[in-house]
Amino acid sequence: MAIGGGDVLGGETESIDRTLVELSGVDRPKLLFIPTASQDAEGYVDTITEAYGRLGCTVSALRLWGEDGNAEIAAKKIDAADVIYVGGGNTKALIALWKELQVDKALKSFLDSGRPAGGLSAGALCWFSTVNSDWPQFEAIPGVNTAPLECLGFVDLALCPHTRDEGFRLSEFREMMRDVPGAGVGLDDACAIQIRGEEYRILASQPGAVAHLMFSENGMVREAEMPPHNDFRPLNRLRRGVI
């Protein structure tokens, strides 16, 4: 469940968050929050603990910059969870630390077991292939808002968050896609793409939130709006630029 952005504690993504929790199939699921992209910010841990606690979850955190920064500890915590939620922040730093601690392998095993995972912003991007990330801002690179980043590739699509809510995002995603053949999806805040095997659907938790398909071929990019839909559709069609 990849969410484009939004105020979690303020309830902007609540219906999407609730769907993620329900996918666990457990009455009071153990949710593992992974705040790597925010460098384990405790305020963020408190936010997710409160927001997902209201949805019936028992929340714990995987602090990879601190006491959990060990491959064996991380794998055990991931395996013990019913559902995983990854927070936003610096996607580049997240991917680097996950690979160093083999968290990517533990997450792949988690997903292969059929349990649900998701996240917001960086926590949405991490699962996909080439993404439009704001990592240059974290490194204070002058005049650069976003740049491509290779992520885990569990989902063979490009992805971009915050397409409506950050004015530069959609145009910079479009430019990125000129050099990335195939399909990419942009997500407004309060909009999510849910992947189920080889199917997907678009969910929205606020009026007007939509996704955006970008399909790149021979350096030309075709764009289409993707309104929310509850029915699941084939991913192979989306990869060919068909909604």
Short mmCIF file of C-alpha atoms in Angstrom, two decimals:
data_model
loop_
_atom_site.label_atom_id
_atom_site.label_comp_id
_atom_site.label_asym_id
_atom_site.label_seq_id
_atom_site.Cartn_x
_atom_site.Cartn_y
_atom_site.Cartn_z
CA MET A 1 0.00 0.00 0.00
CA ALA A 2 1.90 3.04 -1.28
CA ILE A 3 0.47 6.37 -0.05
CA GLY A 4 1.41 9.63 -1.75
CA GLY A 5 1.38 11.75 1.41
CA GLY A 6 -0.90 13.36 3.95
CA ASP A 7 -1.37 14.19 7.63
CA VAL A 8 -1.70 10.78 9.29
CA LEU A 9 -2.55 12.00 12.79
CA GLY A 10 -4.97 14.56 11.37
CA GLY A 11 -6.92 11.77 9.69
CA GLU A 12 -6.20 12.70 6.07
CA THR A 13 -5.22 9.13 5.20
CA GLU A 14 -7.44 7.31 7.71
CA SER A 15 -9.55 5.24 5.32
CA ILE A 16 -6.41 4.05 3.51
CA ASP A 17 -4.68 3.31 6.81
CA ARG A 18 -7.72 1.34 7.94
CA THR A 19 -7.65 -0.73 4.75
CA LEU A 20 -3.97 -1.55 5.34
CA VAL A 21 -4.76 -2.72 8.88
CA GLU A 22 -7.71 -4.83 7.70
CA LEU A 23 -5.47 -6.60 5.18
CA SER A 24 -3.67 -8.25 8.10
CA GLY A 25 -6.78 -10.31 8.87
CA VAL A 26 -5.97 -10.01 12.59
CA ASP A 27 -8.32 -8.50 15.19
CA ARG A 28 -5.60 -6.54 17.01
CA PRO A 29 -2.61 -6.67 14.67
CA LYS A 30 0.97 -6.05 15.69
CA LEU A 31 2.08 -3.15 13.50
CA LEU A 32 5.80 -2.53 13.07
CA PHE A 33 6.62 1.07 12.22
CA ILE A 34 9.94 1.59 10.41
CA PRO A 35 11.02 5.27 10.75
CA THR A 36 14.41 4.87 9.02
CA ALA A 37 13.84 7.73 6.56
CA SER A 38 13.34 10.21 9.44
CA GLN A 39 16.38 8.85 11.33
CA ASP A 40 14.08 7.21 13.89
CA ALA A 41 12.43 10.50 14.89
CA GLU A 42 10.65 9.86 18.19
CA GLY A 43 7.92 12.38 17.45
CA TYR A 44 7.10 10.42 14.30
CA VAL A 45 6.99 7.18 16.31
CA ASP A 46 4.52 8.84 18.69
CA THR A 47 2.36 9.99 15.76
CA ILE A 48 2.09 6.53 14.19
CA THR A 49 1.59 4.89 17.59
CA GLU A 50 -1.40 7.16 18.24
CA ALA A 51 -2.87 7.08 14.73
CA TYR A 52 -2.65 3.32 14.26
CA GLY A 53 -3.50 2.66 17.89
CA ARG A 54 -6.86 4.27 17.16
CA LEU A 55 -7.28 1.68 14.41
CA GLY A 56 -6.78 -1.18 16.85
CA CYS A 57 -3.08 -1.89 16.34
CA THR A 58 -0.40 -2.63 18.88
CA VAL A 59 2.45 -0.51 17.54
CA SER A 60 6.19 -1.02 17.96
CA ALA A 61 9.08 0.64 16.13
CA LEU A 62 12.19 -0.67 14.39
CA ARG A 63 14.92 1.87 15.21
CA LEU A 64 17.66 0.97 12.75
CA TRP A 65 19.76 4.06 13.56
CA GLY A 66 19.74 3.01 17.22
CA GLU A 67 19.28 -0.11 19.31
CA ASP A 68 17.84 -2.20 16.45
CA GLY A 69 20.72 -1.49 14.04
CA ASN A 70 21.62 -5.14 13.63
CA ALA A 71 20.58 -7.51 10.85
CA GLU A 72 19.50 -10.30 13.19
CA ILE A 73 17.45 -8.04 15.48
CA ALA A 74 15.81 -6.35 12.49
CA ALA A 75 14.88 -9.66 10.86
CA LYS A 76 13.31 -10.96 14.09
CA LYS A 77 11.22 -7.83 14.60
CA ILE A 78 10.04 -7.85 11.00
CA ASP A 79 9.11 -11.52 11.15
CA ALA A 80 7.10 -10.98 14.35
CA ALA A 81 4.86 -8.30 12.80
CA ASP A 82 1.39 -8.69 11.31
CA VAL A 83 1.63 -5.50 9.26
CA ILE A 84 4.44 -3.06 8.44
CA TYR A 85 4.26 0.70 7.91
CA VAL A 86 7.26 2.69 6.64
CA GLY A 87 7.50 6.41 7.35
CA GLY A 88 8.57 9.33 5.20
CA GLY A 89 11.83 11.25 5.01
CA ASN A 90 15.09 10.65 3.16
CA THR A 91 14.56 7.72 0.79
CA LYS A 92 18.22 7.56 -0.25
CA ALA A 93 19.39 7.15 3.36
CA LEU A 94 16.67 4.57 3.98
CA ILE A 95 17.68 2.36 1.05
CA ALA A 96 21.38 2.54 1.94
CA LEU A 97 20.85 1.51 5.57
CA TRP A 98 18.34 -1.20 4.71
CA LYS A 99 20.78 -2.81 2.29
CA GLU A 100 23.63 -2.56 4.79
CA LEU A 101 21.52 -4.36 7.44
CA GLN A 102 19.83 -6.75 4.97
CA VAL A 103 16.44 -5.31 5.87
CA ASP A 104 15.50 -5.53 2.18
CA LYS A 105 15.79 -9.33 2.36
CA ALA A 106 13.74 -9.52 5.57
CA LEU A 107 11.02 -7.36 4.03
CA LYS A 108 10.93 -9.53 0.90
CA SER A 109 10.39 -12.61 3.08
CA PHE A 110 7.66 -10.75 4.98
CA LEU A 111 5.81 -9.87 1.79
CA ASP A 112 6.28 -13.36 0.34
CA SER A 113 4.49 -14.72 3.41
CA GLY A 114 1.36 -12.82 2.36
CA ARG A 115 1.41 -10.18 5.09
CA PRO A 116 0.66 -6.54 4.20
CA ALA A 117 3.09 -3.64 4.18
CA GLY A 118 2.90 -0.04 3.11
CA GLY A 119 3.97 3.47 3.86
CA LEU A 120 3.81 7.14 3.00
CA SER A 121 6.09 9.29 0.83
CA ALA A 122 9.55 7.67 1.24
CA GLY A 123 7.68 4.75 2.77
CA ALA A 124 5.75 4.44 -0.48
CA LEU A 125 8.72 4.93 -2.81
CA CYS A 126 10.96 2.29 -1.22
CA TRP A 127 9.03 -0.69 -2.65
CA PHE A 128 9.22 0.46 -6.30
CA SER A 129 11.95 0.56 -8.96
CA THR A 130 13.05 4.01 -10.21
CA VAL A 131 11.44 6.76 -8.14
CA ASN A 132 11.25 10.54 -8.08
CA SER A 133 12.82 11.41 -4.72
CA ASP A 134 13.62 14.66 -2.93
CA TRP A 135 16.90 13.27 -1.57
CA PRO A 136 18.88 16.22 -3.07
CA GLN A 137 17.11 18.52 -0.60
CA PHE A 138 18.41 16.46 2.33
CA GLU A 139 21.93 16.87 0.93
CA ALA A 140 21.40 20.60 0.34
CA ILE A 141 22.22 20.43 -3.37
CA PRO A 142 21.52 23.97 -4.66
CA GLY A 143 18.65 24.38 -7.11
CA VAL A 144 17.69 20.69 -7.21
CA ASN A 145 14.29 19.60 -5.89
CA THR A 146 14.21 15.96 -6.95
CA ALA A 147 16.30 13.31 -8.67
CA PRO A 148 15.84 9.68 -9.73
CA LEU A 149 16.66 6.97 -7.21
CA GLU A 150 16.77 3.20 -7.57
CA CYS A 151 14.82 1.53 -4.76
CA LEU A 152 14.00 -2.10 -3.88
CA GLY A 153 12.21 -2.95 -7.12
CA PHE A 154 9.62 -5.21 -5.48
CA VAL A 155 7.08 -3.44 -7.71
CA ASP A 156 8.27 -2.97 -11.29
CA LEU A 157 6.97 0.56 -11.76
CA ALA A 158 8.32 4.07 -11.33
CA LEU A 159 6.68 6.13 -8.58
CA CYS A 160 6.37 9.73 -7.44
CA PRO A 161 4.62 11.08 -4.29
CA HIS A 162 3.02 14.47 -3.49
CA THR A 163 2.09 15.16 -7.12
CA ARG A 164 -0.65 17.67 -6.28
CA ASP A 165 0.72 19.05 -3.04
CA GLU A 166 4.27 19.98 -4.06
CA GLY A 167 4.11 22.23 -7.11
CA PHE A 168 7.32 20.99 -8.73
CA ARG A 169 6.60 17.27 -8.40
CA LEU A 170 4.43 16.43 -11.40
CA SER A 171 6.56 18.32 -13.92
CA GLU A 172 9.81 16.90 -12.53
CA PHE A 173 8.33 13.39 -12.54
CA ARG A 174 7.34 13.90 -16.18
CA GLU A 175 10.90 14.97 -17.05
CA MET A 176 12.36 12.00 -15.17
CA MET A 177 10.14 9.60 -17.08
CA ARG A 178 11.60 10.73 -20.42
CA ASP A 179 14.68 8.70 -19.44
CA VAL A 180 12.81 5.84 -17.74
CA PRO A 181 11.06 3.63 -20.33
CA GLY A 182 7.74 2.13 -19.31
CA ALA A 183 5.11 3.09 -16.77
CA GLY A 184 5.22 5.27 -13.70
CA VAL A 185 2.56 6.36 -11.24
CA GLY A 186 2.32 9.70 -9.47
CA LEU A 187 0.28 9.89 -6.27
CA ASP A 188 -1.40 12.94 -4.78
CA ASP A 189 -1.46 13.24 -1.01
CA ALA A 190 -4.37 11.14 0.37
CA CYS A 191 -4.12 8.81 -2.64
CA ALA A 192 -2.64 5.31 -2.69
CA ILE A 193 -1.93 2.45 -5.04
CA GLN A 194 -2.61 -0.97 -3.55
CA ILE A 195 -0.75 -3.88 -5.11
CA ARG A 196 -2.21 -7.38 -4.73
CA GLY A 197 -0.09 -9.91 -6.58
CA GLU A 198 -0.33 -8.92 -10.23
CA GLU A 199 -3.30 -6.60 -9.67
CA TYR A 200 -3.69 -3.05 -8.43
CA ARG A 201 -6.28 -0.48 -7.47
CA ILE A 202 -6.25 3.24 -6.69
CA LEU A 203 -7.66 4.42 -3.36
CA ALA A 204 -8.33 7.94 -2.08
CA SER A 205 -9.11 9.13 1.43
CA GLN A 206 -9.93 12.74 0.51
CA PRO A 207 -12.08 14.24 -2.28
CA GLY A 208 -10.17 15.14 -5.42
CA ALA A 209 -7.10 13.01 -4.69
CA VAL A 210 -6.03 11.05 -7.77
CA ALA A 211 -3.11 9.17 -9.27
CA HIS A 212 -1.32 10.04 -12.51
CA LEU A 213 -0.07 7.55 -15.08
CA MET A 214 3.09 8.43 -16.99
CA PHE A 215 4.05 6.12 -19.83
CA SER A 216 7.41 6.67 -21.52
CA GLU A 217 8.39 5.32 -24.92
CA ASN A 218 11.25 6.55 -27.11
CA GLY A 219 11.67 9.62 -24.93
CA MET A 220 8.03 10.66 -25.30
CA VAL A 221 5.78 10.69 -22.24
CA ARG A 222 2.04 10.10 -22.36
CA GLU A 223 0.07 11.16 -19.29
CA ALA A 224 -3.38 10.24 -17.97
CA GLU A 225 -5.25 10.88 -14.75
CA MET A 226 -6.17 7.79 -12.73
CA PRO A 227 -9.26 8.38 -10.57
CA PRO A 228 -9.83 6.09 -7.57
CA HIS A 229 -11.42 2.70 -8.28
CA ASN A 230 -12.28 -0.13 -5.89
CA ASP A 231 -11.96 -2.89 -8.49
CA PHE A 232 -8.58 -4.55 -8.99
CA ARG A 233 -7.06 -4.28 -12.47
CA PRO A 234 -4.15 -6.10 -14.14
CA LEU A 235 -0.70 -4.71 -13.44
CA ASN A 236 0.56 -5.96 -16.81
CA ARG A 237 -1.87 -3.58 -18.54
CA LEU A 238 -0.69 -0.70 -16.38
CA ARG A 239 2.92 -1.48 -17.28
CA ARG A 240 1.89 -1.08 -20.93
CA GLY A 241 0.33 2.29 -20.18
CA VAL A 242 -3.28 1.08 -20.12
CA ILE A 243 -5.44 2.10 -17.15
#
